[in-house]
Amino acid sequence: MVIIDPADGGRWSSLQLGGREWLWAGPGLVTGPRTGLATFIDAGGLDECFPTVRGFPDHGGLWNQQWDGTVAYDGAILTRAFTAGTDTVSVDYHLEAPVGYRFIWAAHALLDCVPGATISAQPGTECRLYPEAAPWLPWTWPGDAHWVTAVWPTPLELGTFGPTDGTAAGAVLVDCPSVSVRDRGAELTMTLSCPGQPVSTALWRNQGGFPDDAPYRSLGVEPMLGRVFDLATAGSGDAAVVPESGELTWRLTLSARPV
């Protein structure tokens, strides 16, 4: 079961699968809808990020407006439809936009996990590590680079949600359509399908390292179209592109089971 708040950017406030709640309730930074706000505020749950995750506008242009099944931004119209099964939820997305329109989309899911939760992805997957991880990198950080590349599982042990240690790390698992999270005897699997487009998974592991003035803990596992957080840094093949039809569809499937 999914509970949606249409007044708060269509945010998913609850995802109940396999007999448990999977979405984190948030750090309590805001009460009520964020409609009309100019600066992103973390409310927990799952935000739909479009047409970028980072950059401008931060976390995209959907989180601060009403969503009644369809939402418009930057000349694009996005619609979604949910189908519930036994311990499974599928979401079908439909985008109408100008031909050649480039974008990043992410299901920015913040999960309700405890220390020791693990993330599983295909070994050998390319992993783009972002500057938040710099203190632990075994390489010299190129001054003009947006990320450095490693191979999953990374030497930073990003596959484990560890204890509070004052760190925060962002990464993108490139061309990775499916990721599983194990926590407290259950496993959530998130799979994204969009033939012909770059499909990846973004990670955000915050173990009390963000923000600087009042850090908290959060774990983001974010199926995405694209290979980067910020559309402005997307090279060839790093962003989704609307085809000649002016329409694009994709499906996100979430399922849970005991382990």
PDB file of C-alpha atoms in Angstrom:
ATOM      1  CA  MET A   1       0.000   0.000   0.000  1.00  0.00           C
ATOM      2  CA  VAL A   2       1.179   3.494  -0.859  1.00  0.00           C
ATOM      3  CA  ILE A   3      -0.097   6.685   0.763  1.00  0.00           C
ATOM      4  CA  ILE A   4       0.336   9.856  -1.295  1.00  0.00           C
ATOM      5  CA  ASP A   5       0.175  13.492  -0.227  1.00  0.00           C
ATOM      6  CA  PRO A   6      -1.018  15.329  -3.385  1.00  0.00           C
ATOM      7  CA  ALA A   7      -0.745  18.721  -1.659  1.00  0.00           C
ATOM      8  CA  ASP A   8       2.946  18.123  -0.891  1.00  0.00           C
ATOM      9  CA  GLY A   9       4.380  17.527  -4.344  1.00  0.00           C
ATOM     10  CA  GLY A  10       2.742  14.117  -4.675  1.00  0.00           C
ATOM     11  CA  ARG A  11       5.172  12.830  -2.045  1.00  0.00           C
ATOM     12  CA  TRP A  12       4.849   9.203  -1.001  1.00  0.00           C
ATOM     13  CA  SER A  13       4.437   9.400   2.776  1.00  0.00           C
ATOM     14  CA  SER A  14       4.054   5.646   3.308  1.00  0.00           C
ATOM     15  CA  LEU A  15       5.047   2.415   1.540  1.00  0.00           C
ATOM     16  CA  GLN A  16       3.777  -0.679   3.328  1.00  0.00           C
ATOM     17  CA  LEU A  17       4.941  -3.962   1.809  1.00  0.00           C
ATOM     18  CA  GLY A  18       5.707  -7.331   3.355  1.00  0.00           C
ATOM     19  CA  GLY A  19       4.046  -6.407   6.619  1.00  0.00           C
ATOM     20  CA  ARG A  20       6.149  -3.327   7.393  1.00  0.00           C
ATOM     21  CA  GLU A  21       6.654   0.357   6.657  1.00  0.00           C
ATOM     22  CA  TRP A  22       9.624   1.089   4.357  1.00  0.00           C
ATOM     23  CA  LEU A  23       9.650   4.888   4.174  1.00  0.00           C
ATOM     24  CA  TRP A  24      11.349   7.094   6.741  1.00  0.00           C
ATOM     25  CA  ALA A  25       9.095   9.724   8.309  1.00  0.00           C
ATOM     26  CA  GLY A  26      11.728  12.473   7.995  1.00  0.00           C
ATOM     27  CA  PRO A  27      13.717  14.684  10.371  1.00  0.00           C
ATOM     28  CA  GLY A  28      10.781  16.886  11.380  1.00  0.00           C
ATOM     29  CA  LEU A  29      12.001  19.999   9.571  1.00  0.00           C
ATOM     30  CA  VAL A  30       8.578  20.997   8.251  1.00  0.00           C
ATOM     31  CA  THR A  31       4.911  20.518   9.069  1.00  0.00           C
ATOM     32  CA  GLY A  32       2.297  20.673   6.342  1.00  0.00           C
ATOM     33  CA  PRO A  33       2.777  20.942   2.583  1.00  0.00           C
ATOM     34  CA  ARG A  34       5.878  22.580   1.095  1.00  0.00           C
ATOM     35  CA  THR A  35       3.787  24.132  -1.702  1.00  0.00           C
ATOM     36  CA  GLY A  36       5.287  27.369  -2.972  1.00  0.00           C
ATOM     37  CA  LEU A  37       8.584  27.113  -1.076  1.00  0.00           C
ATOM     38  CA  ALA A  38      11.710  28.162  -2.988  1.00  0.00           C
ATOM     39  CA  THR A  39      14.251  26.076  -1.055  1.00  0.00           C
ATOM     40  CA  PHE A  40      13.998  22.298  -0.725  1.00  0.00           C
ATOM     41  CA  ILE A  41      13.199  20.980   2.743  1.00  0.00           C
ATOM     42  CA  ASP A  42      13.616  17.293   3.527  1.00  0.00           C
ATOM     43  CA  ALA A  43      10.263  15.818   4.572  1.00  0.00           C
ATOM     44  CA  GLY A  44      11.186  12.127   4.358  1.00  0.00           C
ATOM     45  CA  GLY A  45       9.154   9.632   2.354  1.00  0.00           C
ATOM     46  CA  LEU A  46       9.654   9.595  -1.414  1.00  0.00           C
ATOM     47  CA  ASP A  47       9.852  12.749  -3.541  1.00  0.00           C
ATOM     48  CA  GLU A  48       9.606  12.658  -7.329  1.00  0.00           C
ATOM     49  CA  CYS A  49      12.680  14.555  -8.558  1.00  0.00           C
ATOM     50  CA  PHE A  50      12.366  16.018 -12.093  1.00  0.00           C
ATOM     51  CA  PRO A  51      14.053  17.348 -14.278  1.00  0.00           C
ATOM     52  CA  THR A  52      17.115  17.077 -12.003  1.00  0.00           C
ATOM     53  CA  VAL A  53      18.034  15.887  -8.530  1.00  0.00           C
ATOM     54  CA  ARG A  54      20.801  18.301  -7.606  1.00  0.00           C
ATOM     55  CA  GLY A  55      21.593  21.634  -9.207  1.00  0.00           C
ATOM     56  CA  PHE A  56      18.740  23.952 -10.181  1.00  0.00           C
ATOM     57  CA  PRO A  57      16.068  23.597  -9.077  1.00  0.00           C
ATOM     58  CA  ASP A  58      17.355  21.563  -6.123  1.00  0.00           C
ATOM     59  CA  HIS A  59      15.509  18.224  -6.019  1.00  0.00           C
ATOM     60  CA  GLY A  60      13.620  19.289  -9.132  1.00  0.00           C
ATOM     61  CA  GLY A  61      10.503  21.337  -9.677  1.00  0.00           C
ATOM     62  CA  LEU A  62       7.731  19.013  -8.457  1.00  0.00           C
ATOM     63  CA  TRP A  63       8.135  18.779  -4.663  1.00  0.00           C
ATOM     64  CA  ASN A  64       6.770  22.304  -4.017  1.00  0.00           C
ATOM     65  CA  GLN A  65       3.563  22.154  -6.045  1.00  0.00           C
ATOM     66  CA  GLN A  66       0.189  20.409  -5.975  1.00  0.00           C
ATOM     67  CA  TRP A  67      -0.028  17.037  -7.690  1.00  0.00           C
ATOM     68  CA  ASP A  68      -3.385  15.514  -8.597  1.00  0.00           C
ATOM     69  CA  GLY A  69      -2.088  12.575 -10.595  1.00  0.00           C
ATOM     70  CA  THR A  70      -0.663  14.895 -13.260  1.00  0.00           C
ATOM     71  CA  VAL A  71       1.886  17.655 -12.773  1.00  0.00           C
ATOM     72  CA  ALA A  72       3.535  20.125 -15.164  1.00  0.00           C
ATOM     73  CA  TYR A  73       6.973  21.706 -15.108  1.00  0.00           C
ATOM     74  CA  ASP A  74       9.225  23.356 -17.695  1.00  0.00           C
ATOM     75  CA  GLY A  75       6.960  22.504 -20.630  1.00  0.00           C
ATOM     76  CA  ALA A  76       6.653  18.851 -19.592  1.00  0.00           C
ATOM     77  CA  ILE A  77       3.622  16.976 -18.228  1.00  0.00           C
ATOM     78  CA  LEU A  78       4.157  13.938 -15.999  1.00  0.00           C
ATOM     79  CA  THR A  79       1.470  11.432 -15.052  1.00  0.00           C
ATOM     80  CA  ARG A  80       1.722   8.321 -12.878  1.00  0.00           C
ATOM     81  CA  ALA A  81      -0.561   5.393 -12.066  1.00  0.00           C
ATOM     82  CA  PHE A  82      -0.187   2.874  -9.231  1.00  0.00           C
ATOM     83  CA  THR A  83      -1.017  -0.834  -9.382  1.00  0.00           C
ATOM     84  CA  ALA A  84      -0.928  -2.833  -6.141  1.00  0.00           C
ATOM     85  CA  GLY A  85      -0.332  -6.574  -5.892  1.00  0.00           C
ATOM     86  CA  THR A  86       0.572  -8.992  -3.119  1.00  0.00           C
ATOM     87  CA  ASP A  87       3.608  -7.355  -1.464  1.00  0.00           C
ATOM     88  CA  THR A  88       4.230  -5.536  -4.764  1.00  0.00           C
ATOM     89  CA  VAL A  89       3.549  -2.038  -6.072  1.00  0.00           C
ATOM     90  CA  SER A  90       4.106  -0.969  -9.688  1.00  0.00           C
ATOM     91  CA  VAL A  91       4.093   2.646 -10.827  1.00  0.00           C
ATOM     92  CA  ASP A  92       3.671   3.516 -14.497  1.00  0.00           C
ATOM     93  CA  TYR A  93       4.924   6.952 -15.542  1.00  0.00           C
ATOM     94  CA  HIS A  94       3.989   8.852 -18.698  1.00  0.00           C
ATOM     95  CA  LEU A  95       5.847  11.989 -19.782  1.00  0.00           C
ATOM     96  CA  GLU A  96       4.817  14.403 -22.537  1.00  0.00           C
ATOM     97  CA  ALA A  97       7.541  16.907 -23.449  1.00  0.00           C
ATOM     98  CA  PRO A  98       9.207  18.523 -26.463  1.00  0.00           C
ATOM     99  CA  VAL A  99      11.179  16.187 -28.710  1.00  0.00           C
ATOM    100  CA  GLY A 100      14.780  16.006 -27.530  1.00  0.00           C
ATOM    101  CA  TYR A 101      13.951  17.239 -24.008  1.00  0.00           C
ATOM    102  CA  ARG A 102      16.751  16.049 -21.654  1.00  0.00           C
ATOM    103  CA  PHE A 103      16.086  15.317 -18.003  1.00  0.00           C
ATOM    104  CA  ILE A 104      16.988  13.384 -14.891  1.00  0.00           C
ATOM    105  CA  TRP A 105      14.198  11.726 -12.911  1.00  0.00           C
ATOM    106  CA  ALA A 106      14.566   9.945  -9.581  1.00  0.00           C
ATOM    107  CA  ALA A 107      12.263   8.262  -7.110  1.00  0.00           C
ATOM    108  CA  HIS A 108      14.004   9.909  -4.143  1.00  0.00           C
ATOM    109  CA  ALA A 109      13.130   7.244  -1.556  1.00  0.00           C
ATOM    110  CA  LEU A 110      14.350   7.735   2.022  1.00  0.00           C
ATOM    111  CA  LEU A 111      14.095   4.393   3.794  1.00  0.00           C
ATOM    112  CA  ASP A 112      13.269   3.513   7.388  1.00  0.00           C
ATOM    113  CA  CYS A 113      16.345   1.403   8.147  1.00  0.00           C
ATOM    114  CA  VAL A 114      18.481   0.777  11.221  1.00  0.00           C
ATOM    115  CA  PRO A 115      22.291   0.517  11.436  1.00  0.00           C
ATOM    116  CA  GLY A 116      23.381  -2.701   9.774  1.00  0.00           C
ATOM    117  CA  ALA A 117      20.925  -2.527   6.872  1.00  0.00           C
ATOM    118  CA  THR A 118      22.590  -3.601   3.605  1.00  0.00           C
ATOM    119  CA  ILE A 119      22.236  -2.626  -0.048  1.00  0.00           C
ATOM    120  CA  SER A 120      22.814  -5.226  -2.771  1.00  0.00           C
ATOM    121  CA  ALA A 121      23.586  -4.454  -6.418  1.00  0.00           C
ATOM    122  CA  GLN A 122      25.234  -6.320  -9.285  1.00  0.00           C
ATOM    123  CA  PRO A 123      28.948  -6.738  -8.461  1.00  0.00           C
ATOM    124  CA  GLY A 124      31.180  -4.917 -10.921  1.00  0.00           C
ATOM    125  CA  THR A 125      28.665  -2.108 -11.502  1.00  0.00           C
ATOM    126  CA  GLU A 126      30.284   1.270 -12.209  1.00  0.00           C
ATOM    127  CA  CYS A 127      29.846   3.556  -9.203  1.00  0.00           C
ATOM    128  CA  ARG A 128      30.219   7.339  -9.480  1.00  0.00           C
ATOM    129  CA  LEU A 129      31.243   8.778  -6.112  1.00  0.00           C
ATOM    130  CA  TYR A 130      30.498  12.404  -5.347  1.00  0.00           C
ATOM    131  CA  PRO A 131      32.473  14.917  -3.220  1.00  0.00           C
ATOM    132  CA  GLU A 132      30.673  14.092   0.029  1.00  0.00           C
ATOM    133  CA  ALA A 133      32.745  10.904   0.028  1.00  0.00           C
ATOM    134  CA  ALA A 134      36.062  12.699  -0.479  1.00  0.00           C
ATOM    135  CA  PRO A 135      37.481  12.234   3.060  1.00  0.00           C
ATOM    136  CA  TRP A 136      37.471   8.442   2.624  1.00  0.00           C
ATOM    137  CA  LEU A 137      38.521   8.185  -1.008  1.00  0.00           C
ATOM    138  CA  PRO A 138      41.703   6.194  -1.614  1.00  0.00           C
ATOM    139  CA  TRP A 139      42.410   8.387  -4.669  1.00  0.00           C
ATOM    140  CA  THR A 140      43.456  11.982  -5.216  1.00  0.00           C
ATOM    141  CA  TRP A 141      40.324  14.000  -6.006  1.00  0.00           C
ATOM    142  CA  PRO A 142      40.574  15.677  -9.432  1.00  0.00           C
ATOM    143  CA  GLY A 143      39.910  19.355  -8.830  1.00  0.00           C
ATOM    144  CA  ASP A 144      37.628  19.842 -11.848  1.00  0.00           C
ATOM    145  CA  ALA A 145      35.765  16.508 -11.650  1.00  0.00           C
ATOM    146  CA  HIS A 146      32.146  16.138 -10.567  1.00  0.00           C
ATOM    147  CA  TRP A 147      32.771  12.556  -9.434  1.00  0.00           C
ATOM    148  CA  VAL A 148      35.327   9.777  -9.376  1.00  0.00           C
ATOM    149  CA  THR A 149      34.635   6.272 -10.580  1.00  0.00           C
ATOM    150  CA  ALA A 150      34.859   3.056  -8.571  1.00  0.00           C
ATOM    151  CA  VAL A 151      33.419  -0.440  -8.911  1.00  0.00           C
ATOM    152  CA  TRP A 152      30.650  -1.833  -6.723  1.00  0.00           C
ATOM    153  CA  PRO A 153      31.048  -2.912  -3.983  1.00  0.00           C
ATOM    154  CA  THR A 154      33.104   0.221  -3.296  1.00  0.00           C
ATOM    155  CA  PRO A 155      35.975   0.449  -0.811  1.00  0.00           C
ATOM    156  CA  LEU A 156      33.831   2.933   1.133  1.00  0.00           C
ATOM    157  CA  GLU A 157      31.434   0.146   2.155  1.00  0.00           C
ATOM    158  CA  LEU A 158      28.484   2.140   0.832  1.00  0.00           C
ATOM    159  CA  GLY A 159      26.507  -1.093   0.841  1.00  0.00           C
ATOM    160  CA  THR A 160      26.042  -0.872   4.621  1.00  0.00           C
ATOM    161  CA  PHE A 161      24.070   1.722   6.578  1.00  0.00           C
ATOM    162  CA  GLY A 162      26.448   2.052   9.475  1.00  0.00           C
ATOM    163  CA  PRO A 163      26.436   3.729  12.885  1.00  0.00           C
ATOM    164  CA  THR A 164      26.474   7.486  13.338  1.00  0.00           C
ATOM    165  CA  ASP A 165      30.015   8.580  12.439  1.00  0.00           C
ATOM    166  CA  GLY A 166      29.582  12.101  11.066  1.00  0.00           C
ATOM    167  CA  THR A 167      29.845  11.080   7.399  1.00  0.00           C
ATOM    168  CA  ALA A 168      27.649  11.532   4.341  1.00  0.00           C
ATOM    169  CA  ALA A 169      28.217  10.041   0.887  1.00  0.00           C
ATOM    170  CA  GLY A 170      26.443  10.309  -2.461  1.00  0.00           C
ATOM    171  CA  ALA A 171      26.873   7.903  -5.361  1.00  0.00           C
ATOM    172  CA  VAL A 172      25.247   6.764  -8.598  1.00  0.00           C
ATOM    173  CA  LEU A 173      25.280   3.099  -9.613  1.00  0.00           C
ATOM    174  CA  VAL A 174      25.485   3.482 -13.388  1.00  0.00           C
ATOM    175  CA  ASP A 175      23.227   1.371 -15.636  1.00  0.00           C
ATOM    176  CA  CYS A 176      21.915  -0.432 -12.550  1.00  0.00           C
ATOM    177  CA  PRO A 177      18.157  -1.063 -12.911  1.00  0.00           C
ATOM    178  CA  SER A 178      17.617  -3.132  -9.749  1.00  0.00           C
ATOM    179  CA  VAL A 179      18.776  -2.827  -6.133  1.00  0.00           C
ATOM    180  CA  SER A 180      17.723  -4.664  -2.962  1.00  0.00           C
ATOM    181  CA  VAL A 181      17.788  -3.433   0.634  1.00  0.00           C
ATOM    182  CA  ARG A 182      17.801  -5.820   3.610  1.00  0.00           C
ATOM    183  CA  ASP A 183      16.717  -4.565   7.007  1.00  0.00           C
ATOM    184  CA  ARG A 184      15.343  -6.313  10.108  1.00  0.00           C
ATOM    185  CA  GLY A 185      14.484  -9.622   8.455  1.00  0.00           C
ATOM    186  CA  ALA A 186      12.932  -8.225   5.271  1.00  0.00           C
ATOM    187  CA  GLU A 187      14.143  -7.322   1.791  1.00  0.00           C
ATOM    188  CA  LEU A 188      12.841  -4.550  -0.465  1.00  0.00           C
ATOM    189  CA  THR A 189      13.693  -4.771  -4.168  1.00  0.00           C
ATOM    190  CA  MET A 190      13.344  -1.733  -6.426  1.00  0.00           C
ATOM    191  CA  THR A 191      13.453  -2.262 -10.209  1.00  0.00           C
ATOM    192  CA  LEU A 192      13.172   0.383 -12.916  1.00  0.00           C
ATOM    193  CA  SER A 193      12.448  -0.299 -16.586  1.00  0.00           C
ATOM    194  CA  CYS A 194      12.682   2.182 -19.471  1.00  0.00           C
ATOM    195  CA  PRO A 195      14.030   0.572 -22.667  1.00  0.00           C
ATOM    196  CA  GLY A 196      16.397   2.752 -24.654  1.00  0.00           C
ATOM    197  CA  GLN A 197      17.078   5.181 -21.794  1.00  0.00           C
ATOM    198  CA  PRO A 198      19.863   5.272 -19.151  1.00  0.00           C
ATOM    199  CA  VAL A 199      18.577   3.545 -16.002  1.00  0.00           C
ATOM    200  CA  SER A 200      20.609   3.806 -12.791  1.00  0.00           C
ATOM    201  CA  THR A 201      20.250   3.886  -9.005  1.00  0.00           C
ATOM    202  CA  ALA A 202      21.369   6.796  -6.827  1.00  0.00           C
ATOM    203  CA  LEU A 203      22.460   6.322  -3.216  1.00  0.00           C
ATOM    204  CA  TRP A 204      22.612   8.802  -0.344  1.00  0.00           C
ATOM    205  CA  ARG A 205      24.059   7.457   2.916  1.00  0.00           C
ATOM    206  CA  ASN A 206      23.902  10.080   5.647  1.00  0.00           C
ATOM    207  CA  GLN A 207      25.285   8.815   8.947  1.00  0.00           C
ATOM    208  CA  GLY A 208      25.008  12.080  10.831  1.00  0.00           C
ATOM    209  CA  GLY A 209      27.161  14.029   8.384  1.00  0.00           C
ATOM    210  CA  PHE A 210      24.543  16.339   6.846  1.00  0.00           C
ATOM    211  CA  PRO A 211      23.642  19.150   7.195  1.00  0.00           C
ATOM    212  CA  ASP A 212      26.582  20.762   8.968  1.00  0.00           C
ATOM    213  CA  ASP A 213      24.502  22.846  11.374  1.00  0.00           C
ATOM    214  CA  ALA A 214      22.053  20.130  12.502  1.00  0.00           C
ATOM    215  CA  PRO A 215      23.032  16.689  11.137  1.00  0.00           C
ATOM    216  CA  TYR A 216      20.650  13.753  11.135  1.00  0.00           C
ATOM    217  CA  ARG A 217      20.591  10.224   9.684  1.00  0.00           C
ATOM    218  CA  SER A 218      18.982   9.228   6.383  1.00  0.00           C
ATOM    219  CA  LEU A 219      19.347   6.495   3.780  1.00  0.00           C
ATOM    220  CA  GLY A 220      18.314   7.223   0.206  1.00  0.00           C
ATOM    221  CA  VAL A 221      17.986   4.481  -2.410  1.00  0.00           C
ATOM    222  CA  GLU A 222      16.740   6.165  -5.570  1.00  0.00           C
ATOM    223  CA  PRO A 223      15.897   4.450  -8.886  1.00  0.00           C
ATOM    224  CA  MET A 224      16.630   7.016 -11.584  1.00  0.00           C
ATOM    225  CA  LEU A 225      16.576   7.807 -15.280  1.00  0.00           C
ATOM    226  CA  GLY A 226      20.051   9.157 -16.002  1.00  0.00           C
ATOM    227  CA  ARG A 227      23.564   8.589 -14.751  1.00  0.00           C
ATOM    228  CA  VAL A 228      24.235  11.787 -12.771  1.00  0.00           C
ATOM    229  CA  PHE A 229      22.619  13.779  -9.954  1.00  0.00           C
ATOM    230  CA  ASP A 230      22.747  17.139 -11.739  1.00  0.00           C
ATOM    231  CA  LEU A 231      21.344  17.577 -15.243  1.00  0.00           C
ATOM    232  CA  ALA A 232      23.827  20.422 -15.833  1.00  0.00           C
ATOM    233  CA  THR A 233      26.730  17.953 -15.578  1.00  0.00           C
ATOM    234  CA  ALA A 234      25.188  15.299 -17.849  1.00  0.00           C
ATOM    235  CA  GLY A 235      27.368  14.271 -20.745  1.00  0.00           C
ATOM    236  CA  SER A 236      26.348  12.256 -23.779  1.00  0.00           C
ATOM    237  CA  GLY A 237      24.121   9.375 -22.654  1.00  0.00           C
ATOM    238  CA  ASP A 238      23.927  10.627 -19.056  1.00  0.00           C
ATOM    239  CA  ALA A 239      20.368  12.003 -19.274  1.00  0.00           C
ATOM    240  CA  ALA A 240      17.061  10.625 -20.480  1.00  0.00           C
ATOM    241  CA  VAL A 241      15.863  12.100 -23.805  1.00  0.00           C
ATOM    242  CA  VAL A 242      12.290  12.404 -25.064  1.00  0.00           C
ATOM    243  CA  PRO A 243      11.994  10.599 -28.440  1.00  0.00           C
ATOM    244  CA  GLU A 244      10.380  11.752 -31.682  1.00  0.00           C
ATOM    245  CA  SER A 245       6.932  10.788 -30.421  1.00  0.00           C
ATOM    246  CA  GLY A 246       7.109  13.476 -27.738  1.00  0.00           C
ATOM    247  CA  GLU A 247       6.210  10.859 -25.142  1.00  0.00           C
ATOM    248  CA  LEU A 248       8.158   8.563 -22.826  1.00  0.00           C
ATOM    249  CA  THR A 249       6.963   5.863 -20.422  1.00  0.00           C
ATOM    250  CA  TRP A 250       8.722   3.961 -17.670  1.00  0.00           C
ATOM    251  CA  ARG A 251       7.795   1.560 -14.852  1.00  0.00           C
ATOM    252  CA  LEU A 252       9.025   1.341 -11.267  1.00  0.00           C
ATOM    253  CA  THR A 253       8.323  -1.916  -9.421  1.00  0.00           C
ATOM    254  CA  LEU A 254       8.794  -2.398  -5.680  1.00  0.00           C
ATOM    255  CA  SER A 255       8.428  -5.745  -3.922  1.00  0.00           C
ATOM    256  CA  ALA A 256       9.166  -7.081  -0.439  1.00  0.00           C
ATOM    257  CA  ARG A 257       9.758 -10.462   1.113  1.00  0.00           C
ATOM    258  CA  PRO A 258      10.991 -11.935   4.399  1.00  0.00           C
ATOM    259  CA  VAL A 259      14.641 -13.067   4.528  1.00  0.00           C
TER     260      VAL A 259
END
